[in-house]
PDB file of C-alpha atoms in Angstrom:
ATOM      1  CA  MET A  24       0.000   0.000   0.000  1.00 87.00           C
ATOM      2  CA  PHE A  25       1.506   3.317  -1.093  1.00 90.00           C
ATOM      3  CA  TYR A  26       0.913   6.551   0.820  1.00 87.00           C
ATOM      4  CA  SER A  27       1.848   9.909  -0.639  1.00 88.00           C
ATOM      5  CA  VAL A  28       3.187  11.042   2.729  1.00 87.00           C
ATOM      6  CA  PRO A  29       6.875  11.945   3.164  1.00 88.00           C
ATOM      7  CA  TYR A  30       8.793   9.217   5.002  1.00 88.00           C
ATOM      8  CA  ASP A  31       9.839  10.085   8.550  1.00 87.00           C
ATOM      9  CA  LYS A  32      11.177   7.916  11.363  1.00 87.00           C
ATOM     10  CA  GLY A  33       8.398   9.239  13.608  1.00 88.00           C
ATOM     11  CA  PHE A  34       5.753   7.185  11.757  1.00 91.00           C
ATOM     12  CA  THR A  35       4.568   3.775  12.947  1.00 93.00           C
ATOM     13  CA  ALA A  36       2.275   1.648  10.796  1.00 94.00           C
ATOM     14  CA  TYR A  37      -0.121  -1.084  11.924  1.00 95.00           C
ATOM     15  CA  VAL A  38      -1.864  -3.639   9.719  1.00 94.00           C
ATOM     16  CA  ASP A  39      -4.783  -5.235  11.541  1.00 93.00           C
ATOM     17  CA  GLY A  40      -3.294  -4.072  14.857  1.00 92.00           C
ATOM     18  CA  ALA A  41       0.181  -5.562  14.276  1.00 93.00           C
ATOM     19  CA  GLU A  42       3.118  -3.176  13.875  1.00 95.00           C
ATOM     20  CA  THR A  43       4.472  -3.273  10.327  1.00 93.00           C
ATOM     21  CA  GLU A  44       7.661  -1.955   8.741  1.00 93.00           C
ATOM     22  CA  ILE A  45       7.327   1.227   6.692  1.00 93.00           C
ATOM     23  CA  GLU A  46       9.393   1.250   3.520  1.00 92.00           C
ATOM     24  CA  LYS A  47      10.825   4.360   1.884  1.00 92.00           C
ATOM     25  CA  VAL A  48       9.780   4.407  -1.790  1.00 92.00           C
ATOM     26  CA  PHE A  49       9.852   6.799  -4.777  1.00 91.00           C
ATOM     27  CA  GLY A  50      12.603   8.932  -3.274  1.00 89.00           C
ATOM     28  CA  GLY A  51      11.125   9.436   0.178  1.00 90.00           C
ATOM     29  CA  LEU A  52       7.452   8.475   0.428  1.00 92.00           C
ATOM     30  CA  CYS A  53       5.834   5.773   2.608  1.00 93.00           C
ATOM     31  CA  ALA A  54       4.717   2.284   1.630  1.00 94.00           C
ATOM     32  CA  VAL A  55       3.544  -0.701   3.679  1.00 93.00           C
ATOM     33  CA  ARG A  56       3.402  -4.316   2.504  1.00 92.00           C
ATOM     34  CA  VAL A  57      -0.141  -5.630   2.897  1.00 93.00           C
ATOM     35  CA  PRO A  58      -1.354  -9.127   1.985  1.00 90.00           C
ATOM     36  CA  ALA A  59      -4.269  -9.434  -0.446  1.00 92.00           C
ATOM     37  CA  GLY A  60      -7.709  -8.926   1.020  1.00 92.00           C
ATOM     38  CA  ASP A  61      -9.407  -6.423   3.316  1.00 93.00           C
ATOM     39  CA  HIS A  62      -7.250  -5.001   6.102  1.00 94.00           C
ATOM     40  CA  GLU A  63      -7.285  -2.109   8.542  1.00 94.00           C
ATOM     41  CA  ILE A  64      -4.170   0.053   8.166  1.00 92.00           C
ATOM     42  CA  THR A  65      -3.318   2.658  10.772  1.00 92.00           C
ATOM     43  CA  PHE A  66      -0.508   5.217  10.770  1.00 92.00           C
ATOM     44  CA  GLU A  67       0.628   7.007  13.940  1.00 92.00           C
ATOM     45  CA  TYR A  68       3.114   9.851  14.125  1.00 90.00           C
ATOM     46  CA  THR A  69       5.163  10.949  17.110  1.00 88.00           C
ATOM     47  CA  ASP A  70       7.498  13.910  16.790  1.00 87.00           C
ATOM     48  CA  LYS A  71      11.008  12.895  17.824  1.00 84.00           C
ATOM     49  CA  TYR A  72      11.492  16.162  19.743  1.00 90.00           C
ATOM     50  CA  LEU A  73       8.132  16.090  21.550  1.00 89.00           C
ATOM     51  CA  LYS A  74       9.537  14.814  24.866  1.00 90.00           C
ATOM     52  CA  THR A  75      12.450  17.259  24.690  1.00 94.00           C
ATOM     53  CA  GLY A  76      10.060  20.145  24.024  1.00 95.00           C
ATOM     54  CA  ILE A  77       7.839  19.163  26.941  1.00 96.00           C
ATOM     55  CA  ALA A  78      10.868  18.924  29.259  1.00 97.00           C
ATOM     56  CA  VAL A  79      12.182  22.346  28.182  1.00 97.00           C
ATOM     57  CA  SER A  80       8.725  23.886  28.656  1.00 98.00           C
ATOM     58  CA  CYS A  81       8.385  22.402  32.161  1.00 98.00           C
ATOM     59  CA  VAL A  82      11.829  23.608  33.223  1.00 98.00           C
ATOM     60  CA  SER A  83      11.104  27.077  31.802  1.00 98.00           C
ATOM     61  CA  ALA A  84       7.776  27.254  33.651  1.00 98.00           C
ATOM     62  CA  ALA A  85       9.481  26.235  36.915  1.00 98.00           C
ATOM     63  CA  VAL A  86      12.172  28.895  36.455  1.00 98.00           C
ATOM     64  CA  LEU A  87       9.500  31.504  35.711  1.00 97.00           C
ATOM     65  CA  LEU A  88       7.538  30.556  38.851  1.00 97.00           C
ATOM     66  CA  ILE A  89      10.664  30.700  41.016  1.00 96.00           C
ATOM     67  CA  TYR A  90      11.643  34.064  39.523  1.00 96.00           C
ATOM     68  CA  GLY A  91       8.130  35.411  40.111  1.00 94.00           C
ATOM     69  CA  ALA A  92       8.102  34.191  43.724  1.00 94.00           C
ATOM     70  CA  LEU A  93      11.530  35.716  44.419  1.00 93.00           C
ATOM     71  CA  SER A  94      10.497  39.017  42.811  1.00 92.00           C
ATOM     72  CA  TYR A  95       7.331  39.110  44.927  1.00 92.00           C
ATOM     73  CA  ILE A  96       9.257  38.381  48.143  1.00 89.00           C
ATOM     74  CA  SER A  97      11.939  40.946  47.256  1.00 88.00           C
ATOM     75  CA  GLY A  98       9.308  43.625  46.516  1.00 84.00           C
ATOM     76  CA  LYS A  99       7.495  42.884  49.762  1.00 81.00           C
ATOM     77  CA  ARG A 100      10.753  43.220  51.777  1.00 80.00           C
ATOM     78  CA  ARG A 101      11.615  46.453  49.982  1.00 80.00           C
ATOM     79  CA  LYS A 102       8.235  47.947  50.912  1.00 78.00           C
ATOM     80  CA  GLU A 103       8.671  46.880  54.548  1.00 77.00           C
ATOM     81  CA  ASN A 104      12.129  48.489  54.670  1.00 76.00           C
ATOM     82  CA  GLU A 105      10.778  51.737  53.181  1.00 77.00           C
ATOM     83  CA  LYS A 106       8.113  51.917  55.919  1.00 74.00           C
ATOM     84  CA  ASN A 107      10.740  51.631  58.667  1.00 63.00           C
TER      85      ASN A 107
END
């Protein structure tokens, strides 16, 4: 079965629920070998940098929260010192 989708290592193909090898054909498109007859073919795609992106976003959010908390505490102390 030929799919006019560019080949990428992030794709996984399933034929009737069993994982199947994806072949690179026609200079970079996807194909899956399927026996004759009716079959259910499923393609899934997972970006190879998805986990890295999620990790970077979580670390950035934590740094932002810490910075915000420290700024709030510093501003509160500054106001208390100005009153005295």
